[in-house]
C-alpha cells in the first residue's frame, strides 16, 4: 500500500555483498581500488573477514550502500563461511589469471556459496566471476572467452569480467553489473531514512515476481 504524498520518493538500499576466492587472488586489492581508489603491491593476507562500505548514487532517486565482506581465502577450509554468508544478496568470486589453480577452485567457492546462502525466494544469490590481474600474463582458460561463457552458464554465474585492481580495469563496471542484478531481485531491505517518513515494502508481493527464470 502506498501512503500517498508524504512518502519520500528517494529509496535507499543496504546490500551485503561477499567477495570470495582463493588466497592472494586480489579480493582486498579490488575492494581497496573500488572503495578508496588505492592499490598496493604489498601482500598482507586477510585474517577472517574485513569490511568496506561503498556508497553509490545510483540515480536521482536511488542510493545504494554496498557493504562489502572481504573474506580471507583461507576461510574455505574453516567453518565460519556459513556465518559470514548469512543474508548476503550478491557475491563476487575472484580468481587470479596468472594461477590456474585459483580458477580450478572457483567452482568449489561457488558451490560453497550456493549451499550456504539463498535469496528469500530460494534462488541462488546473484554472483559475478572476476578474472583478476589481467594486467599480467594469463594462464590459458581465462584467455578463451567462449570457454568462460560456457563455464559461467554451467556454474551459475551471471557473467564474468577481466579485472585489474592494479590498473583499475573493469572494477566499477563489474560492481555496476552486480548491483543492477541485485536491484532487479529487489531483495534489499529499504534503508531507514533519517529525515522522517519510512517506506515499507510488502516483501512477499515483491518476491512473488520474477520467479519464472530458471537455469
Ligand atoms: P587473501 O586475503 O589472503 O585471501 O588474499 P586477497 O585475495 O585479498 O589478495 P590481495 O588483494 O591481498 O592481493 C594479493 C597480491 O596480489 C598483492 O601483492 C597485490 O598487490 C597483488 N594484486 C592484487 N590485484 C592485482 C592486480 O590486479 N594486478 C597485479 N599485478 N597484482 C595484483
Ligand atoms: Mg585479502
mmCIF file of C-alpha atoms and ligand atoms in Angstrom:
data_model
loop_
_atom_site.group_PDB
_atom_site.id
_atom_site.type_symbol
_atom_site.label_atom_id
_atom_site.label_comp_id
_atom_site.label_asym_id
_atom_site.label_seq_id
_atom_site.Cartn_x
_atom_site.Cartn_y
_atom_site.Cartn_z
ATOM 1 C CA UNK A 1 0.000 0.000 0.000
ATOM 2 C CA UNK A 2 1.359 3.388 -0.941
ATOM 3 C CA UNK A 3 0.722 6.024 1.673
ATOM 4 C CA UNK A 4 0.309 8.954 -0.682
ATOM 5 C CA UNK A 5 2.053 12.294 -0.928
ATOM 6 C CA UNK A 6 4.064 12.266 2.274
ATOM 7 C CA UNK A 7 6.210 9.283 1.244
ATOM 8 C CA UNK A 8 9.652 10.345 0.070
ATOM 9 C CA UNK A 9 10.488 9.297 -3.469
ATOM 10 C CA UNK A 10 14.101 8.609 -2.610
ATOM 11 C CA UNK A 11 14.959 4.979 -1.942
ATOM 12 C CA UNK A 12 17.980 3.838 -0.002
ATOM 13 C CA UNK A 13 19.237 0.281 -0.007
ATOM 14 C CA UNK A 14 21.783 -1.582 2.011
ATOM 15 C CA UNK A 15 23.184 -4.621 0.248
ATOM 16 C CA UNK A 16 25.547 -7.148 1.746
ATOM 17 C CA UNK A 17 27.952 -8.373 -0.925
ATOM 18 C CA UNK A 18 30.557 -11.108 -0.455
ATOM 19 C CA UNK A 19 33.986 -11.166 -2.074
ATOM 20 C CA UNK A 20 35.398 -14.684 -2.077
ATOM 21 C CA UNK A 21 38.098 -16.752 -3.785
ATOM 22 C CA UNK A 22 41.491 -18.331 -3.152
ATOM 23 C CA UNK A 23 44.373 -16.793 -1.193
ATOM 24 C CA UNK A 24 46.100 -13.864 -2.829
ATOM 25 C CA UNK A 25 43.847 -13.543 -5.884
ATOM 26 C CA UNK A 26 43.286 -9.844 -5.168
ATOM 27 C CA UNK A 27 39.995 -9.611 -3.241
ATOM 28 C CA UNK A 28 41.254 -6.997 -0.794
ATOM 29 C CA UNK A 29 43.007 -5.116 -3.608
ATOM 30 C CA UNK A 30 39.829 -4.971 -5.712
ATOM 31 C CA UNK A 31 37.856 -3.630 -2.761
ATOM 32 C CA UNK A 32 40.557 -1.051 -1.953
ATOM 33 C CA UNK A 33 40.560 0.068 -5.564
ATOM 34 C CA UNK A 34 36.777 0.250 -5.720
ATOM 35 C CA UNK A 35 36.210 1.996 -2.414
ATOM 36 C CA UNK A 36 39.378 4.060 -1.868
ATOM 37 C CA UNK A 37 40.972 4.296 -5.353
ATOM 38 C CA UNK A 38 44.182 2.843 -3.944
ATOM 39 C CA UNK A 39 46.490 -0.031 -4.871
ATOM 40 C CA UNK A 40 49.483 -1.572 -3.142
ATOM 41 C CA UNK A 41 51.877 -4.302 -4.327
ATOM 42 C CA UNK A 42 52.353 -5.322 -0.741
ATOM 43 C CA UNK A 43 50.532 -8.545 0.181
ATOM 44 C CA UNK A 44 49.018 -8.821 3.619
ATOM 45 C CA UNK A 45 46.703 -11.812 3.926
ATOM 46 C CA UNK A 46 43.264 -11.060 5.283
ATOM 47 C CA UNK A 47 42.505 -12.833 8.537
ATOM 48 C CA UNK A 48 38.885 -13.895 8.931
ATOM 49 C CA UNK A 49 36.880 -11.086 7.357
ATOM 50 C CA UNK A 50 37.239 -7.381 6.639
ATOM 51 C CA UNK A 51 34.563 -4.857 5.766
ATOM 52 C CA UNK A 52 34.244 -1.885 3.496
ATOM 53 C CA UNK A 53 31.346 0.355 2.613
ATOM 54 C CA UNK A 54 30.764 1.853 -0.815
ATOM 55 C CA UNK A 55 28.023 4.425 -1.273
ATOM 56 C CA UNK A 56 26.653 4.642 -4.798
ATOM 57 C CA UNK A 57 24.426 7.434 -6.028
ATOM 58 C CA UNK A 58 22.703 5.043 -8.361
ATOM 59 C CA UNK A 59 20.287 7.553 -9.886
ATOM 60 C CA UNK A 60 18.440 10.651 -8.753
ATOM 61 C CA UNK A 61 16.016 8.536 -6.709
ATOM 62 C CA UNK A 62 18.192 5.676 -5.530
ATOM 63 C CA UNK A 63 21.063 5.490 -3.088
ATOM 64 C CA UNK A 64 22.802 2.147 -2.700
ATOM 65 C CA UNK A 65 25.109 1.262 0.165
ATOM 66 C CA UNK A 66 27.239 -1.767 -0.566
ATOM 67 C CA UNK A 67 28.578 -3.490 2.494
ATOM 68 C CA UNK A 68 31.495 -5.476 1.102
ATOM 69 C CA UNK A 69 32.564 -8.550 3.047
ATOM 70 C CA UNK A 70 36.185 -9.304 2.203
ATOM 71 C CA UNK A 71 36.594 -12.925 3.230
ATOM 72 C CA UNK A 72 40.046 -14.437 3.683
ATOM 73 C CA UNK A 73 40.966 -17.030 1.046
ATOM 74 C CA UNK A 74 41.921 -19.466 3.740
ATOM 75 C CA UNK A 75 38.391 -19.418 5.131
ATOM 76 C CA UNK A 76 37.128 -22.035 2.708
ATOM 77 C CA UNK A 77 38.883 -24.555 4.910
ATOM 78 C CA UNK A 78 37.454 -23.064 8.064
ATOM 79 C CA UNK A 79 33.849 -23.336 9.119
ATOM 80 C CA UNK A 80 32.974 -19.670 9.505
ATOM 81 C CA UNK A 81 31.753 -19.142 5.967
ATOM 82 C CA UNK A 82 28.150 -20.023 6.804
ATOM 83 C CA UNK A 83 28.107 -17.226 9.363
ATOM 84 C CA UNK A 84 29.804 -14.772 7.013
ATOM 85 C CA UNK A 85 27.483 -15.564 4.087
ATOM 86 C CA UNK A 86 24.290 -15.027 6.054
ATOM 87 C CA UNK A 87 21.890 -12.524 4.461
ATOM 88 C CA UNK A 88 24.199 -11.673 1.585
ATOM 89 C CA UNK A 89 22.351 -10.606 -1.558
ATOM 90 C CA UNK A 90 25.234 -10.767 -4.036
ATOM 91 C CA UNK A 91 28.769 -12.103 -4.461
ATOM 92 C CA UNK A 92 31.974 -11.746 -6.421
ATOM 93 C CA UNK A 93 34.071 -14.843 -6.859
ATOM 94 C CA UNK A 94 37.628 -13.845 -7.744
ATOM 95 C CA UNK A 95 40.474 -15.806 -9.313
ATOM 96 C CA UNK A 96 43.967 -14.864 -10.462
ATOM 97 C CA UNK A 97 44.504 -15.205 -14.231
ATOM 98 C CA UNK A 98 48.188 -15.998 -13.693
ATOM 99 C CA UNK A 99 47.442 -19.021 -11.471
ATOM 100 C CA UNK A 100 45.297 -21.759 -12.998
ATOM 101 C CA UNK A 101 44.781 -23.440 -9.629
ATOM 102 C CA UNK A 102 42.791 -20.420 -8.435
ATOM 103 C CA UNK A 103 40.422 -20.816 -11.391
ATOM 104 C CA UNK A 104 40.012 -24.509 -10.612
ATOM 105 C CA UNK A 105 38.898 -23.549 -7.109
ATOM 106 C CA UNK A 106 36.169 -21.208 -8.408
ATOM 107 C CA UNK A 107 33.517 -23.912 -8.702
ATOM 108 C CA UNK A 108 34.245 -25.032 -5.135
ATOM 109 C CA UNK A 109 33.751 -21.490 -3.871
ATOM 110 C CA UNK A 110 30.554 -21.135 -5.893
ATOM 111 C CA UNK A 111 29.251 -24.427 -4.615
ATOM 112 C CA UNK A 112 30.076 -23.448 -1.039
ATOM 113 C CA UNK A 113 28.264 -20.144 -1.583
ATOM 114 C CA UNK A 114 25.110 -21.682 -3.076
ATOM 115 C CA UNK A 115 24.902 -24.319 -0.369
ATOM 116 C CA UNK A 116 25.089 -21.753 2.432
ATOM 117 C CA UNK A 117 23.043 -18.755 1.312
ATOM 118 C CA UNK A 118 19.939 -18.248 -0.807
ATOM 119 C CA UNK A 119 17.571 -15.421 -1.651
ATOM 120 C CA UNK A 120 14.258 -15.299 0.207
ATOM 121 C CA UNK A 121 12.587 -16.911 -2.819
ATOM 122 C CA UNK A 122 15.038 -19.845 -2.715
ATOM 123 C CA UNK A 123 17.144 -18.966 -5.746
ATOM 124 C CA UNK A 124 20.928 -18.587 -5.606
ATOM 125 C CA UNK A 125 22.221 -15.098 -4.876
ATOM 126 C CA UNK A 126 23.495 -13.217 -7.951
ATOM 127 C CA UNK A 127 27.184 -13.946 -8.442
ATOM 128 C CA UNK A 128 29.757 -12.451 -10.805
ATOM 129 C CA UNK A 129 33.112 -14.010 -11.661
ATOM 130 C CA UNK A 130 36.205 -11.786 -11.693
ATOM 131 C CA UNK A 131 39.312 -12.812 -13.631
ATOM 132 C CA UNK A 132 41.721 -10.545 -11.787
ATOM 133 C CA UNK A 133 45.299 -9.402 -12.506
ATOM 134 C CA UNK A 134 44.531 -9.111 -16.224
ATOM 135 C CA UNK A 135 47.423 -6.628 -16.412
ATOM 136 C CA UNK A 136 49.690 -9.687 -16.197
ATOM 137 C CA UNK A 137 50.394 -12.688 -18.402
ATOM 138 C CA UNK A 138 47.471 -15.105 -18.339
ATOM 139 C CA UNK A 139 47.099 -18.827 -17.917
ATOM 140 C CA UNK A 140 45.100 -20.404 -20.751
ATOM 141 C CA UNK A 141 41.467 -20.868 -19.625
ATOM 142 C CA UNK A 142 40.523 -17.303 -18.856
ATOM 143 C CA UNK A 143 42.059 -16.280 -22.191
ATOM 144 C CA UNK A 144 39.273 -18.081 -24.029
ATOM 145 C CA UNK A 145 36.108 -16.040 -23.717
ATOM 146 C CA UNK A 146 33.732 -18.618 -25.192
ATOM 147 C CA UNK A 147 35.041 -21.202 -22.719
ATOM 148 C CA UNK A 148 34.476 -18.690 -19.955
ATOM 149 C CA UNK A 149 30.917 -18.016 -21.125
ATOM 150 C CA UNK A 150 30.155 -21.734 -21.038
ATOM 151 C CA UNK A 151 31.768 -22.053 -17.631
ATOM 152 C CA UNK A 152 29.621 -19.193 -16.283
ATOM 153 C CA UNK A 153 26.413 -20.778 -17.587
ATOM 154 C CA UNK A 154 27.293 -24.175 -16.147
ATOM 155 C CA UNK A 155 28.370 -22.817 -12.785
ATOM 156 C CA UNK A 156 25.541 -20.303 -12.416
ATOM 157 C CA UNK A 157 27.422 -17.017 -12.716
ATOM 158 C CA UNK A 158 25.566 -14.061 -14.214
ATOM 159 C CA UNK A 159 28.699 -13.140 -16.095
ATOM 160 C CA UNK A 160 32.424 -12.512 -15.822
ATOM 161 C CA UNK A 161 34.842 -9.609 -16.125
ATOM 162 C CA UNK A 162 38.566 -9.394 -16.651
ATOM 163 C CA UNK A 163 39.707 -7.016 -13.939
ATOM 164 C CA UNK A 164 42.832 -5.378 -12.683
ATOM 165 C CA UNK A 165 42.901 -3.802 -9.255
ATOM 166 C CA UNK A 166 46.358 -2.508 -10.185
ATOM 167 C CA UNK A 167 45.404 -0.713 -13.412
ATOM 168 C CA UNK A 168 41.780 -0.075 -12.458
ATOM 169 C CA UNK A 169 40.255 -2.145 -15.249
ATOM 170 C CA UNK A 170 36.557 -3.122 -15.119
ATOM 171 C CA UNK A 171 36.262 -2.759 -11.352
ATOM 172 C CA UNK A 172 33.433 -0.202 -11.451
ATOM 173 C CA UNK A 173 31.811 -1.986 -14.399
ATOM 174 C CA UNK A 174 31.689 -5.319 -12.585
ATOM 175 C CA UNK A 175 30.202 -3.720 -9.485
ATOM 176 C CA UNK A 176 27.581 -1.893 -11.531
ATOM 177 C CA UNK A 177 26.619 -5.138 -13.251
ATOM 178 C CA UNK A 178 26.183 -6.948 -9.934
ATOM 179 C CA UNK A 179 24.177 -4.117 -8.369
ATOM 180 C CA UNK A 180 21.868 -3.995 -11.405
ATOM 181 C CA UNK A 181 21.092 -7.644 -10.826
ATOM 182 C CA UNK A 182 20.629 -7.236 -7.092
ATOM 183 C CA UNK A 183 18.225 -4.358 -7.666
ATOM 184 C CA UNK A 184 16.327 -6.471 -10.176
ATOM 185 C CA UNK A 185 15.809 -9.071 -7.454
ATOM 186 C CA UNK A 186 14.658 -6.312 -5.125
ATOM 187 C CA UNK A 187 15.777 -8.262 -2.102
ATOM 188 C CA UNK A 188 17.500 -5.398 -0.311
ATOM 189 C CA UNK A 189 15.834 -4.074 2.766
ATOM 190 C CA UNK A 190 14.879 -0.427 2.358
ATOM 191 C CA UNK A 191 17.394 1.547 4.356
ATOM 192 C CA UNK A 192 15.692 3.658 7.001
ATOM 193 C CA UNK A 193 15.721 7.341 6.214
ATOM 194 C CA UNK A 194 16.791 9.685 8.962
ATOM 195 C CA UNK A 195 14.586 12.609 7.957
ATOM 196 C CA UNK A 196 11.111 11.341 8.566
ATOM 197 C CA UNK A 197 8.935 9.014 6.561
ATOM 198 C CA UNK A 198 9.944 5.418 6.134
ATOM 199 C CA UNK A 199 8.966 3.366 3.150
ATOM 200 C CA UNK A 200 7.980 -0.177 3.937
ATOM 201 C CA UNK A 201 7.810 -2.615 1.086
ATOM 202 C CA UNK A 202 5.468 -5.517 1.051
ATOM 203 C CA UNK A 203 8.245 -8.032 0.581
ATOM 204 C CA UNK A 204 6.082 -11.033 -0.213
ATOM 205 C CA UNK A 205 4.458 -9.160 -3.055
ATOM 206 C CA UNK A 206 7.862 -8.174 -4.430
ATOM 207 C CA UNK A 207 9.318 -11.661 -4.076
ATOM 208 C CA UNK A 208 6.390 -13.224 -5.902
ATOM 209 C CA UNK A 209 7.535 -11.676 -9.168
ATOM 210 C CA UNK A 210 10.373 -12.769 -11.478
ATOM 211 C CA UNK A 211 10.331 -16.363 -10.284
ATOM 212 C CA UNK A 212 9.850 -17.668 -13.779
ATOM 213 C CA UNK A 213 13.562 -17.592 -14.676
ATOM 214 C CA UNK A 214 15.456 -20.782 -14.162
ATOM 215 C CA UNK A 215 18.901 -22.133 -15.044
HETATM 216 P P1 LIG B 1 43.704 -13.160 0.986
HETATM 217 O O1 LIG B 1 43.300 -12.030 1.870
HETATM 218 O O2 LIG B 1 44.890 -13.890 1.505
HETATM 219 O O3 LIG B 1 42.603 -14.115 0.689
HETATM 220 O O4 LIG B 1 44.207 -12.512 -0.444
HETATM 221 P P2 LIG B 1 43.461 -11.444 -1.350
HETATM 222 O O5 LIG B 1 42.625 -12.163 -2.334
HETATM 223 O O6 LIG B 1 42.790 -10.405 -0.532
HETATM 224 O O7 LIG B 1 44.669 -10.796 -2.187
HETATM 225 P P3 LIG B 1 45.276 -9.324 -2.065
HETATM 226 O O8 LIG B 1 44.310 -8.304 -2.511
HETATM 227 O O9 LIG B 1 45.891 -9.158 -0.745
HETATM 228 O O10 LIG B 1 46.398 -9.380 -3.216
HETATM 229 C C1 LIG B 1 47.443 -10.337 -3.229
HETATM 230 C C2 LIG B 1 48.621 -9.807 -4.027
HETATM 231 O O11 LIG B 1 48.247 -9.639 -5.394
HETATM 232 C C3 LIG B 1 49.115 -8.435 -3.561
HETATM 233 O O12 LIG B 1 50.524 -8.423 -3.611
HETATM 234 C C4 LIG B 1 48.551 -7.462 -4.577
HETATM 235 O O13 LIG B 1 49.356 -6.330 -4.756
HETATM 236 C C5 LIG B 1 48.500 -8.324 -5.847
HETATM 237 N N1 LIG B 1 47.415 -7.915 -6.755
HETATM 238 C C6 LIG B 1 46.104 -7.795 -6.462
HETATM 239 N N2 LIG B 1 45.386 -7.409 -7.528
HETATM 240 C C7 LIG B 1 46.269 -7.281 -8.541
HETATM 241 C C8 LIG B 1 46.145 -6.907 -9.921
HETATM 242 O O14 LIG B 1 45.074 -6.605 -10.446
HETATM 243 N N3 LIG B 1 47.289 -6.915 -10.667
HETATM 244 C C9 LIG B 1 48.502 -7.232 -10.125
HETATM 245 N N4 LIG B 1 49.556 -7.216 -10.952
HETATM 246 N N5 LIG B 1 48.668 -7.592 -8.844
HETATM 247 C C10 LIG B 1 47.558 -7.610 -8.057
HETATM 248 MG MG1 LIG B 2 42.580 -10.190 1.475
#
